Amino acid sequence: MQYFPVFLDANHLRCLVVGAGEVGARKLELILKTPAKITVVSPEAVSTVTKLVNDNDLTFHHRKFEDADLDNINIVFVATDDENVNKYVHDLATERGILVNVVDNTPLCKFITPSIVDRSPIIIAMSSGGVAPVLLRYLRQKLESVIPTHVSRLGEFSERFRDKVKAKLPSVTARRYFWEDVLDGDIGESVVKNQMDKAEQDFELALDAAGTEQNIQGEVYLVGAGPGDPDLLTFRALRLMQKADVVVYDRLVSNEILELVRRDAEKVYVGKARSNHSLPQEDINQLMVDEAKKGNRVVRLKGGDPFIFGRGGEEIQTLVSHGVSFQVVPGITAAAGAGSYAGIPLTHRDYAQSVVFATAHLKDNSIDLNWTSLAQPNQTVVFYMGLTGLPILCEKLIEHGLDKTTPIALIESATRENQRVVTGTLESITSDPLTKSVKPPTLIIVGGVVSLHKELSWFNEKDNNE
């Protein structure tokens, strides 16, 4: 981020506006929404500024800017049509360590004013850093349409009872859980409908009940993060990620998805790569148990789907044995995501009437699978974790009956911007120079459907076989 977003306390803010044209008027209208003490200096003023000054009893110096105007000032907006004046005020304010904004001149701004959705006391501020104002305006319009004006009532209600809740519930986690239940439940609905008597009565009962609970019970959510593209997350997955206290994630979870996790959640990496386990599976299981017993909401974030080669079943068995509550949120498994984004349908009436998922992870330099059942005609086989064992995989499928010209695809970083697809045959794929550059995470698809890749590919315009 080039600009660090902050909200300034305007109760004791002393603001200077240099310039009293229409641009200055817009800034005045914005600042007047705060309790800041405002001074305007300009040799001339448009009628809009004159009215704002008179209606709000502002200090107005009807003259050119003087150096002394910056005395005891915290923040300056410069909105004149004289570039030399703008530059002079900017340089002088910067020298004195005063925050300065020269309107519509980003290089001369030590801060920028964001686009605002005002639902006071709830304020949403957005910025493009001055590079895309039209896009920013579009996004603001979208937010204005989906955030109801009465959300301000919830903000005012929360402010009124904040100290009381803090006194009753000393634990930060307990307070957060309580407020989430209030805002998401019937009390929040009553506030939105302006049924304040009912809301306050129900609130007091809920707070008394929360205060008598000695132990907060944590919970574990096994969440499928999908194959990588954050747009493929389910609504439920995103909602739980935003509520998490602790997030336990593996190496297949993309950075873009991690960015959607609640900002102040503790993130614990437990990624596994071949011959390099950040944390043994038993320790991962125990970590989730321990965090839940502390009263935390734990999201176990897994690439793909938790129940398809994700060890979700093993982890749940541990949770059950320790009496820890849990939920499972399915995700788009890597096979579905990779096939869709590579233009390779896993089933097709002319090519494959069945599909099989298998893990081709090497153990003792071999892959122990039922090769006879896998090497069947008119069937698609999807191999997870099979890149290292690719030569063995191809050899065994040919040995057990598949034609050596059977199409095969390697899909690297499926659904992500750097997705890459390399196709060939069981006989040719291992000798293809492109194959040597393919890196995990890579999914392998074998079967006639792979021949449709060039025709149906839509996501990645590059053909990695040319």
Tab-separated table of C-alpha atoms in Angstrom:
chain	number	residue	atom	x	y	z
A	1	MET	CA	0.000	0.000	0.000
A	2	GLN	CA	1.373	3.394	-0.973
A	3	TYR	CA	-1.149	5.109	1.299
A	4	PHE	CA	-1.743	3.915	4.851
A	5	PRO	CA	-5.443	4.234	5.741
A	6	VAL	CA	-6.171	5.962	9.068
A	7	PHE	CA	-9.086	7.834	10.633
A	8	LEU	CA	-8.130	11.105	12.357
A	9	ASP	CA	-9.850	12.286	15.538
A	10	ALA	CA	-11.416	15.551	14.380
A	11	ASN	CA	-12.520	16.795	17.810
A	12	HIS	CA	-9.375	18.899	18.232
A	13	LEU	CA	-8.335	19.117	14.576
A	14	ARG	CA	-7.441	22.564	13.218
A	15	CYS	CA	-7.903	22.659	9.462
A	16	LEU	CA	-6.869	25.309	6.935
A	17	VAL	CA	-8.434	25.560	3.467
A	18	VAL	CA	-6.473	27.718	1.017
A	19	GLY	CA	-8.719	28.696	-1.878
A	20	ALA	CA	-12.446	29.388	-1.997
A	21	GLY	CA	-13.551	28.272	-5.442
A	22	GLU	CA	-15.925	25.401	-6.206
A	23	VAL	CA	-13.155	22.861	-5.538
A	24	GLY	CA	-12.538	24.406	-2.130
A	25	ALA	CA	-16.294	24.375	-1.502
A	26	ARG	CA	-16.395	20.588	-1.999
A	27	LYS	CA	-13.644	20.115	0.567
A	28	LEU	CA	-15.394	22.457	3.004
A	29	GLU	CA	-18.629	20.494	2.698
A	30	LEU	CA	-16.721	17.327	3.574
A	31	ILE	CA	-14.808	18.768	6.547
A	32	LEU	CA	-17.960	20.398	7.925
A	33	LYS	CA	-19.298	16.925	8.643
A	34	THR	CA	-16.682	16.772	11.416
A	35	PRO	CA	-16.171	18.907	14.560
A	36	ALA	CA	-12.842	20.236	13.228
A	37	LYS	CA	-12.074	23.954	13.634
A	38	ILE	CA	-11.883	25.344	10.093
A	39	THR	CA	-10.161	28.440	8.696
A	40	VAL	CA	-10.478	29.563	5.072
A	41	VAL	CA	-8.096	31.968	3.363
A	42	SER	CA	-8.622	33.346	-0.150
A	43	PRO	CA	-8.739	36.757	-1.865
A	44	GLU	CA	-12.002	35.746	-3.557
A	45	ALA	CA	-14.826	33.331	-2.792
A	46	VAL	CA	-17.651	31.765	-4.782
A	47	SER	CA	-21.164	32.099	-3.387
A	48	THR	CA	-21.160	28.461	-2.211
A	49	VAL	CA	-18.171	29.103	0.052
A	50	THR	CA	-19.592	32.393	1.305
A	51	LYS	CA	-22.793	30.649	2.329
A	52	LEU	CA	-20.915	27.810	4.058
A	53	VAL	CA	-18.776	30.330	5.965
A	54	ASN	CA	-21.791	32.364	7.088
A	55	ASP	CA	-24.008	29.366	7.939
A	56	ASN	CA	-21.326	27.675	9.989
A	57	ASP	CA	-19.570	30.691	11.528
A	58	LEU	CA	-16.187	29.790	10.057
A	59	THR	CA	-13.051	31.927	10.204
A	60	PHE	CA	-12.508	33.490	6.771
A	61	HIS	CA	-9.494	35.642	5.854
A	62	HIS	CA	-10.394	37.572	2.700
A	63	ARG	CA	-6.823	37.910	1.387
A	64	LYS	CA	-3.896	36.000	-0.087
A	65	PHE	CA	-2.197	33.208	1.853
A	66	GLU	CA	0.422	34.233	4.418
A	67	ASP	CA	3.008	32.010	6.096
A	68	ALA	CA	1.502	32.700	9.512
A	69	ASP	CA	-1.752	31.072	8.381
A	70	LEU	CA	-0.080	27.719	9.069
A	71	ASP	CA	0.509	28.499	12.740
A	72	ASN	CA	-1.229	25.968	15.018
A	73	ILE	CA	-2.684	24.122	12.006
A	74	ASN	CA	-2.788	20.291	11.840
A	75	ILE	CA	-4.044	19.714	8.315
A	76	VAL	CA	-4.201	21.770	5.103
A	77	PHE	CA	-6.245	21.563	1.908
A	78	VAL	CA	-4.892	23.682	-0.948
A	79	ALA	CA	-7.455	24.393	-3.681
A	80	THR	CA	-6.332	27.443	-5.644
A	81	ASP	CA	-5.964	27.755	-9.425
A	82	ASP	CA	-2.436	29.117	-9.049
A	83	GLU	CA	0.151	26.334	-9.348
A	84	ASN	CA	2.864	28.467	-7.791
A	85	VAL	CA	0.756	29.145	-4.690
A	86	ASN	CA	-0.184	25.481	-4.442
A	87	LYS	CA	3.472	24.430	-4.589
A	88	TYR	CA	4.542	27.103	-2.102
A	89	VAL	CA	1.930	26.145	0.501
A	90	HIS	CA	2.750	22.456	0.001
A	91	ASP	CA	6.475	22.983	0.534
A	92	LEU	CA	5.987	25.192	3.577
A	93	ALA	CA	3.500	22.834	5.206
A	94	THR	CA	5.738	19.844	4.513
A	95	GLU	CA	8.696	21.660	6.060
A	96	ARG	CA	6.645	22.227	9.218
A	97	GLY	CA	5.448	18.609	9.352
A	98	ILE	CA	1.828	19.504	8.624
A	99	LEU	CA	-0.365	17.121	6.636
A	100	VAL	CA	-1.112	18.776	3.297
A	101	ASN	CA	-3.339	17.907	0.351
A	102	VAL	CA	-3.164	19.857	-2.906
A	103	VAL	CA	-6.473	19.027	-4.531
A	104	ASP	CA	-6.232	17.119	-7.840
A	105	ASN	CA	-2.439	17.038	-7.671
A	106	THR	CA	-1.485	13.667	-6.202
A	107	PRO	CA	2.325	14.262	-6.227
A	108	LEU	CA	1.742	17.241	-3.902
A	109	CYS	CA	-0.378	15.274	-1.432
A	110	LYS	CA	0.979	13.971	1.843
A	111	PHE	CA	-2.459	12.435	2.364
A	112	ILE	CA	-5.468	11.866	0.145
A	113	THR	CA	-9.143	12.054	0.994
A	114	PRO	CA	-10.932	8.769	0.351
A	115	SER	CA	-14.288	8.142	-1.222
A	116	ILE	CA	-16.690	7.805	1.702
A	117	VAL	CA	-19.839	5.850	2.447
A	118	ASP	CA	-21.237	7.657	5.465
A	119	ARG	CA	-23.417	5.700	7.859
A	120	SER	CA	-22.182	7.510	10.953
A	121	PRO	CA	-20.899	6.285	13.299
A	122	ILE	CA	-20.027	3.659	10.676
A	123	ILE	CA	-17.739	5.144	8.039
A	124	ILE	CA	-16.430	3.222	5.032
A	125	ALA	CA	-13.500	4.860	3.245
A	126	MET	CA	-12.011	3.745	-0.088
A	127	SER	CA	-9.144	4.980	-2.190
A	128	SER	CA	-7.476	4.205	-5.496
A	129	GLY	CA	-4.448	6.337	-4.663
A	130	GLY	CA	-5.657	8.838	-7.256
A	131	VAL	CA	-5.165	6.447	-10.192
A	132	ALA	CA	-8.747	5.311	-10.863
A	133	PRO	CA	-11.309	7.840	-9.614
A	134	VAL	CA	-14.069	6.659	-11.973
A	135	LEU	CA	-13.686	3.052	-10.807
A	136	LEU	CA	-13.725	4.266	-7.216
A	137	ARG	CA	-16.930	6.193	-7.826
A	138	TYR	CA	-18.466	3.060	-9.356
A	139	LEU	CA	-17.533	0.959	-6.322
A	140	ARG	CA	-18.903	3.572	-3.960
A	141	GLN	CA	-22.230	3.546	-5.805
A	142	LYS	CA	-22.331	-0.229	-5.443
A	143	LEU	CA	-21.709	-0.010	-1.697
A	144	GLU	CA	-24.234	2.771	-1.249
A	145	SER	CA	-26.866	0.538	-2.833
A	146	VAL	CA	-26.167	-2.553	-0.697
A	147	ILE	CA	-25.478	-0.972	2.704
A	148	PRO	CA	-28.796	0.247	4.145
A	149	THR	CA	-28.916	3.672	5.754
A	150	HIS	CA	-30.306	2.191	8.969
A	151	VAL	CA	-27.024	0.384	9.611
A	152	SER	CA	-26.158	3.590	11.455
A	153	ARG	CA	-28.652	2.545	14.128
A	154	LEU	CA	-26.613	-0.561	14.787
A	155	GLY	CA	-23.511	1.582	15.164
A	156	GLU	CA	-25.230	3.935	17.627
A	157	PHE	CA	-26.679	0.995	19.570
A	158	SER	CA	-23.253	-0.641	19.834
A	159	GLU	CA	-21.701	2.619	21.029
A	160	ARG	CA	-24.310	3.016	23.798
A	161	PHE	CA	-23.699	-0.418	25.286
A	162	ARG	CA	-19.983	-0.859	24.545
A	163	ASP	CA	-18.728	0.000	28.035
A	164	LYS	CA	-21.437	-2.058	29.727
A	165	VAL	CA	-20.537	-5.145	27.706
A	166	LYS	CA	-16.843	-4.588	28.416
A	167	ALA	CA	-17.517	-4.469	32.152
A	168	LYS	CA	-19.688	-7.581	32.068
A	169	LEU	CA	-17.476	-9.658	29.758
A	170	PRO	CA	-13.753	-9.129	30.482
A	171	SER	CA	-12.618	-11.526	27.749
A	172	VAL	CA	-12.068	-9.994	24.291
A	173	THR	CA	-13.176	-13.253	22.677
A	174	ALA	CA	-16.325	-13.403	24.793
A	175	ARG	CA	-17.225	-9.853	23.831
A	176	ARG	CA	-16.710	-10.517	20.153
A	177	TYR	CA	-18.872	-13.647	20.220
A	178	PHE	CA	-21.562	-11.783	22.132
A	179	TRP	CA	-21.666	-8.853	19.721
A	180	GLU	CA	-21.719	-11.163	16.700
A	181	ASP	CA	-24.758	-12.954	18.127
A	182	VAL	CA	-26.447	-9.620	18.888
A	183	LEU	CA	-25.848	-8.035	15.490
A	184	ASP	CA	-26.645	-11.194	13.501
A	185	GLY	CA	-29.745	-12.126	15.505
A	186	ASP	CA	-33.155	-10.875	16.589
A	187	ILE	CA	-31.739	-7.982	18.626
A	188	GLY	CA	-30.007	-6.573	15.583
A	189	GLU	CA	-33.234	-6.949	13.600
A	190	SER	CA	-35.143	-5.008	16.246
A	191	VAL	CA	-32.577	-2.197	16.133
A	192	VAL	CA	-32.768	-2.002	12.333
A	193	LYS	CA	-36.577	-1.778	12.568
A	194	ASN	CA	-36.209	1.009	15.187
A	195	GLN	CA	-37.915	-1.144	17.847
A	196	MET	CA	-35.523	0.160	20.479
A	197	ASP	CA	-37.494	-0.753	23.618
A	198	LYS	CA	-37.655	-4.394	22.593
A	199	ALA	CA	-34.018	-4.379	21.447
A	200	GLU	CA	-32.784	-2.978	24.765
A	201	GLN	CA	-34.861	-5.397	26.831
A	202	ASP	CA	-33.650	-8.413	24.862
A	203	PHE	CA	-30.088	-7.067	24.965
A	204	GLU	CA	-30.064	-6.853	28.757
A	205	LEU	CA	-31.346	-10.435	29.057
A	206	ALA	CA	-28.740	-11.691	26.562
A	207	LEU	CA	-25.918	-9.870	28.351
A	208	ASP	CA	-26.941	-11.277	31.748
A	209	ALA	CA	-27.009	-14.773	30.263
A	210	ALA	CA	-23.602	-14.306	28.618
A	211	GLY	CA	-22.147	-13.081	31.911
A	212	THR	CA	-23.106	-16.305	33.705
A	213	GLU	CA	-21.334	-18.555	31.195
A	214	GLN	CA	-17.978	-19.552	32.667
A	215	ASN	CA	-16.390	-21.226	29.681
A	216	ILE	CA	-16.622	-20.308	26.023
A	217	GLN	CA	-16.780	-23.337	23.786
A	218	GLY	CA	-14.630	-23.123	20.698
A	219	GLU	CA	-15.368	-24.804	17.406
A	220	VAL	CA	-13.438	-26.032	14.369
A	221	TYR	CA	-14.507	-25.368	10.798
A	222	LEU	CA	-12.944	-27.556	8.109
A	223	VAL	CA	-13.197	-25.257	5.115
A	224	GLY	CA	-12.467	-26.161	1.521
A	225	ALA	CA	-10.603	-23.250	-0.061
A	226	GLY	CA	-11.011	-24.581	-3.579
A	227	PRO	CA	-8.244	-24.903	-6.182
A	228	GLY	CA	-6.875	-21.361	-5.867
A	229	ASP	CA	-9.108	-18.746	-7.484
A	230	PRO	CA	-10.711	-16.792	-4.584
A	231	ASP	CA	-13.863	-16.287	-6.670
A	232	LEU	CA	-14.527	-20.016	-6.282
A	233	LEU	CA	-14.935	-19.823	-2.487
A	234	THR	CA	-18.409	-20.529	-1.176
A	235	PHE	CA	-20.298	-17.794	0.668
A	236	ARG	CA	-20.230	-19.913	3.815
A	237	ALA	CA	-16.470	-20.411	3.593
A	238	LEU	CA	-15.920	-16.669	3.322
A	239	ARG	CA	-18.270	-15.947	6.235
A	240	LEU	CA	-16.471	-18.371	8.546
A	241	MET	CA	-13.051	-17.114	7.454
A	242	GLN	CA	-14.155	-13.648	8.557
A	243	LYS	CA	-15.167	-14.965	11.990
A	244	ALA	CA	-12.066	-17.030	12.706
A	245	ASP	CA	-9.756	-16.458	15.676
A	246	VAL	CA	-7.164	-18.918	14.383
A	247	VAL	CA	-6.624	-20.055	10.787
A	248	VAL	CA	-4.633	-23.228	10.158
A	249	TYR	CA	-3.742	-23.406	6.467
A	250	ASP	CA	-1.660	-25.473	4.073
A	251	ARG	CA	0.561	-24.662	1.107
A	252	LEU	CA	-2.231	-25.109	-1.442
A	253	VAL	CA	-4.143	-22.114	-0.087
A	254	SER	CA	-3.358	-19.114	-2.295
A	255	ASN	CA	-2.257	-15.740	-0.932
A	256	GLU	CA	-5.340	-14.154	-2.505
A	257	ILE	CA	-7.558	-16.378	-0.368
A	258	LEU	CA	-5.547	-15.706	2.788
A	259	GLU	CA	-6.126	-11.990	2.210
A	260	LEU	CA	-9.847	-12.638	2.785
A	261	VAL	CA	-9.273	-14.030	6.286
A	262	ARG	CA	-10.184	-11.807	9.226
A	263	ARG	CA	-7.318	-9.335	9.510
A	264	ASP	CA	-6.473	-9.916	13.179
A	265	ALA	CA	-6.841	-13.705	13.133
A	266	GLU	CA	-3.777	-15.740	14.053
A	267	LYS	CA	-2.524	-17.578	10.964
A	268	VAL	CA	-0.659	-20.854	11.433
A	269	TYR	CA	1.074	-22.412	8.431
A	270	VAL	CA	1.158	-26.206	8.450
A	271	GLY	CA	1.979	-26.801	4.787
A	272	LYS	CA	3.197	-30.087	3.478
A	273	ALA	CA	5.465	-30.626	0.537
A	274	ARG	CA	7.173	-33.825	-0.574
A	275	SER	CA	9.625	-34.890	2.127
A	276	ASN	CA	9.121	-31.573	3.902
A	277	HIS	CA	6.328	-31.528	6.442
A	278	SER	CA	6.076	-28.225	8.259
A	279	LEU	CA	4.075	-29.949	11.002
A	280	PRO	CA	3.252	-33.676	11.342
A	281	GLN	CA	-0.427	-34.536	10.862
A	282	GLU	CA	-0.801	-35.640	14.484
A	283	ASP	CA	0.460	-32.249	15.654
A	284	ILE	CA	-1.947	-30.456	13.315
A	285	ASN	CA	-4.835	-32.443	14.785
A	286	GLN	CA	-3.755	-31.624	18.333
A	287	LEU	CA	-3.252	-27.950	17.474
A	288	MET	CA	-6.881	-27.652	16.398
A	289	VAL	CA	-8.070	-29.381	19.564
A	290	ASP	CA	-5.956	-27.146	21.806
A	291	GLU	CA	-7.077	-23.915	20.134
A	292	ALA	CA	-10.745	-24.898	20.233
A	293	LYS	CA	-10.505	-25.773	23.924
A	294	LYS	CA	-9.168	-22.265	24.541
A	295	GLY	CA	-12.499	-20.998	23.229
A	296	ASN	CA	-11.261	-20.042	19.759
A	297	ARG	CA	-13.053	-20.412	16.465
A	298	VAL	CA	-10.599	-22.367	14.377
A	299	VAL	CA	-10.752	-22.475	10.592
A	300	ARG	CA	-8.816	-25.353	9.097
A	301	LEU	CA	-8.352	-23.991	5.596
A	302	LYS	CA	-7.566	-26.647	3.011
A	303	GLY	CA	-6.864	-26.432	-0.695
A	304	GLY	CA	-9.637	-28.074	-2.711
A	305	ASP	CA	-12.162	-30.044	-0.673
A	306	PRO	CA	-11.479	-31.313	2.877
A	307	PHE	CA	-12.829	-34.793	2.104
A	308	ILE	CA	-10.975	-35.433	-1.158
A	309	PHE	CA	-7.362	-36.290	-0.346
A	310	GLY	CA	-7.432	-33.571	2.297
A	311	ARG	CA	-7.253	-35.778	5.421
A	312	GLY	CA	-10.417	-34.130	6.631
A	313	GLY	CA	-11.772	-37.431	7.899
A	314	GLU	CA	-8.672	-38.069	10.017
A	315	GLU	CA	-8.828	-34.608	11.535
A	316	ILE	CA	-12.517	-34.932	12.373
A	317	GLN	CA	-11.912	-38.254	14.099
A	318	THR	CA	-9.466	-36.493	16.422
A	319	LEU	CA	-11.954	-33.704	17.109
A	320	VAL	CA	-14.691	-36.229	17.907
A	321	SER	CA	-12.451	-38.137	20.298
A	322	HIS	CA	-11.765	-34.904	22.222
A	323	GLY	CA	-15.375	-33.719	22.217
A	324	VAL	CA	-14.689	-30.660	20.044
A	325	SER	CA	-17.564	-29.267	17.982
A	326	PHE	CA	-16.931	-28.947	14.258
A	327	GLN	CA	-18.474	-28.132	10.901
A	328	VAL	CA	-17.388	-29.082	7.389
A	329	VAL	CA	-17.638	-26.661	4.472
A	330	PRO	CA	-17.088	-28.375	1.124
A	331	GLY	CA	-14.926	-26.744	-1.504
A	332	ILE	CA	-14.428	-27.165	-5.230
A	333	THR	CA	-11.970	-30.009	-5.493
A	334	ALA	CA	-8.851	-29.534	-7.601
A	335	ALA	CA	-10.054	-31.995	-10.242
A	336	ALA	CA	-13.235	-30.042	-10.945
A	337	GLY	CA	-11.442	-26.696	-10.903
A	338	ALA	CA	-8.520	-27.816	-13.056
A	339	GLY	CA	-10.725	-29.570	-15.599
A	340	SER	CA	-13.083	-26.610	-15.929
A	341	TYR	CA	-10.362	-23.969	-16.259
A	342	ALA	CA	-8.333	-26.100	-18.697
A	343	GLY	CA	-11.314	-26.833	-20.949
A	344	ILE	CA	-11.181	-30.557	-20.133
A	345	PRO	CA	-14.604	-31.948	-19.161
A	346	LEU	CA	-14.095	-34.876	-16.799
A	347	THR	CA	-16.966	-36.746	-18.412
A	348	HIS	CA	-18.273	-36.640	-21.980
A	349	ARG	CA	-20.714	-38.916	-23.804
A	350	ASP	CA	-18.235	-39.560	-26.613
A	351	TYR	CA	-15.078	-39.961	-24.507
A	352	ALA	CA	-15.676	-40.893	-20.874
A	353	GLN	CA	-18.698	-42.285	-19.060
A	354	SER	CA	-16.955	-42.397	-15.680
A	355	VAL	CA	-14.291	-40.538	-13.749
A	356	VAL	CA	-11.950	-41.778	-11.026
A	357	PHE	CA	-9.910	-39.724	-8.549
A	358	ALA	CA	-6.666	-41.265	-7.281
A	359	THR	CA	-3.642	-40.132	-5.320
A	360	ALA	CA	-0.347	-40.972	-6.988
A	361	HIS	CA	1.884	-40.059	-4.072
A	362	LEU	CA	5.136	-42.014	-4.115
A	363	LYS	CA	5.913	-44.391	-1.259
A	364	ASP	CA	9.173	-46.331	-1.324
A	365	ASN	CA	9.630	-45.228	-4.971
A	366	SER	CA	6.414	-46.970	-6.010
A	367	ILE	CA	2.716	-46.181	-6.389
A	368	ASP	CA	0.435	-48.789	-4.880
A	369	LEU	CA	-2.836	-48.527	-6.847
A	370	ASN	CA	-5.317	-50.841	-8.517
A	371	TRP	CA	-3.910	-50.250	-11.984
A	372	THR	CA	-6.281	-52.685	-13.681
A	373	SER	CA	-9.321	-50.688	-12.560
A	374	LEU	CA	-7.666	-47.421	-13.522
A	375	ALA	CA	-6.586	-48.535	-17.000
A	376	GLN	CA	-10.092	-48.822	-18.396
A	377	PRO	CA	-11.387	-47.476	-21.714
A	378	ASN	CA	-13.918	-44.618	-21.811
A	379	GLN	CA	-12.846	-43.463	-18.364
A	380	THR	CA	-11.150	-40.328	-17.084
A	381	VAL	CA	-8.551	-40.727	-14.353
A	382	VAL	CA	-7.456	-37.745	-12.278
A	383	PHE	CA	-4.265	-38.103	-10.263
A	384	TYR	CA	-3.556	-35.884	-7.294
A	385	MET	CA	0.050	-35.449	-6.084
A	386	GLY	CA	1.417	-37.443	-8.993
A	387	LEU	CA	4.004	-35.187	-10.594
A	388	THR	CA	7.042	-36.878	-9.020
A	389	GLY	CA	5.755	-40.323	-9.932
A	390	LEU	CA	4.730	-39.372	-13.486
A	391	PRO	CA	7.053	-41.869	-15.244
A	392	ILE	CA	5.753	-44.730	-13.069
A	393	LEU	CA	2.165	-43.628	-13.581
A	394	CYS	CA	2.490	-43.635	-17.398
A	395	GLU	CA	4.372	-46.926	-17.426
A	396	LYS	CA	1.793	-48.725	-15.264
A	397	LEU	CA	-1.226	-47.475	-17.206
A	398	ILE	CA	0.294	-48.670	-20.498
A	399	GLU	CA	1.350	-51.953	-18.884
A	400	HIS	CA	-2.222	-52.585	-17.694
A	401	GLY	CA	-3.954	-51.955	-20.993
A	402	LEU	CA	-4.208	-48.281	-21.913
A	403	ASP	CA	-2.948	-47.379	-25.381
A	404	LYS	CA	0.329	-45.485	-25.312
A	405	THR	CA	-1.314	-42.733	-27.384
A	406	THR	CA	-3.874	-42.033	-24.630
A	407	PRO	CA	-3.962	-38.251	-24.032
A	408	ILE	CA	-2.655	-36.856	-20.752
A	409	ALA	CA	-2.619	-33.331	-19.334
A	410	LEU	CA	-0.550	-31.710	-16.603
A	411	ILE	CA	-2.310	-28.685	-15.107
A	412	GLU	CA	-0.065	-26.504	-12.968
A	413	SER	CA	-1.527	-23.909	-10.541
A	414	ALA	CA	-5.039	-24.618	-11.716
A	415	THR	CA	-7.539	-21.698	-11.766
A	416	ARG	CA	-4.847	-19.148	-10.875
A	417	GLU	CA	-3.500	-16.434	-13.137
A	418	ASN	CA	-0.308	-18.425	-13.698
A	419	GLN	CA	-2.156	-21.615	-14.676
A	420	ARG	CA	-0.245	-23.691	-17.216
A	421	VAL	CA	-1.384	-26.722	-19.181
A	422	VAL	CA	0.972	-29.207	-20.835
A	423	THR	CA	-0.570	-32.004	-22.887
A	424	GLY	CA	0.809	-35.078	-24.566
A	425	THR	CA	0.364	-38.838	-24.557
A	426	LEU	CA	1.280	-41.516	-22.037
A	427	GLU	CA	4.266	-42.331	-24.253
A	428	SER	CA	5.477	-38.779	-24.973
A	429	ILE	CA	4.711	-36.689	-21.884
A	430	THR	CA	7.773	-37.621	-19.820
A	431	SER	CA	10.204	-36.777	-22.622
A	432	ASP	CA	8.570	-33.446	-23.448
A	433	PRO	CA	10.964	-30.590	-22.463
A	434	LEU	CA	7.998	-28.587	-21.170
A	435	THR	CA	7.217	-31.307	-18.639
A	436	LYS	CA	10.569	-30.808	-16.931
A	437	SER	CA	9.608	-27.223	-16.040
A	438	VAL	CA	6.240	-28.109	-14.494
A	439	LYS	CA	6.113	-27.607	-10.737
A	440	PRO	CA	3.653	-28.453	-7.947
A	441	PRO	CA	0.820	-27.982	-7.368
A	442	THR	CA	0.012	-29.925	-10.534
A	443	LEU	CA	-2.964	-32.136	-11.304
A	444	ILE	CA	-2.792	-34.943	-13.878
A	445	ILE	CA	-5.742	-35.900	-16.097
A	446	VAL	CA	-5.634	-39.030	-18.265
A	447	GLY	CA	-8.201	-40.000	-20.884
A	448	GLY	CA	-9.794	-39.123	-24.185
A	449	VAL	CA	-11.362	-35.965	-22.770
A	450	VAL	CA	-7.917	-34.338	-22.739
A	451	SER	CA	-8.106	-34.133	-26.542
A	452	LEU	CA	-10.817	-31.475	-26.106
A	453	HIS	CA	-8.429	-29.079	-24.359
A	454	LYS	CA	-7.441	-27.020	-27.405
A	455	GLU	CA	-11.015	-26.733	-28.601
A	456	LEU	CA	-12.617	-25.879	-25.241
A	457	SER	CA	-9.860	-23.996	-23.432
A	458	TRP	CA	-11.146	-20.567	-22.345
A	459	PHE	CA	-9.233	-19.442	-19.256
A	460	ASN	CA	-5.631	-19.492	-20.403
A	461	GLU	CA	-5.060	-18.143	-23.905
A	462	LYS	CA	-1.482	-19.405	-24.075
A	463	ASP	CA	-0.944	-22.828	-25.588
A	464	ASN	CA	1.946	-24.275	-23.621
A	465	ASN	CA	2.568	-26.948	-26.232
A	466	GLU	CA	3.651	-24.546	-28.963
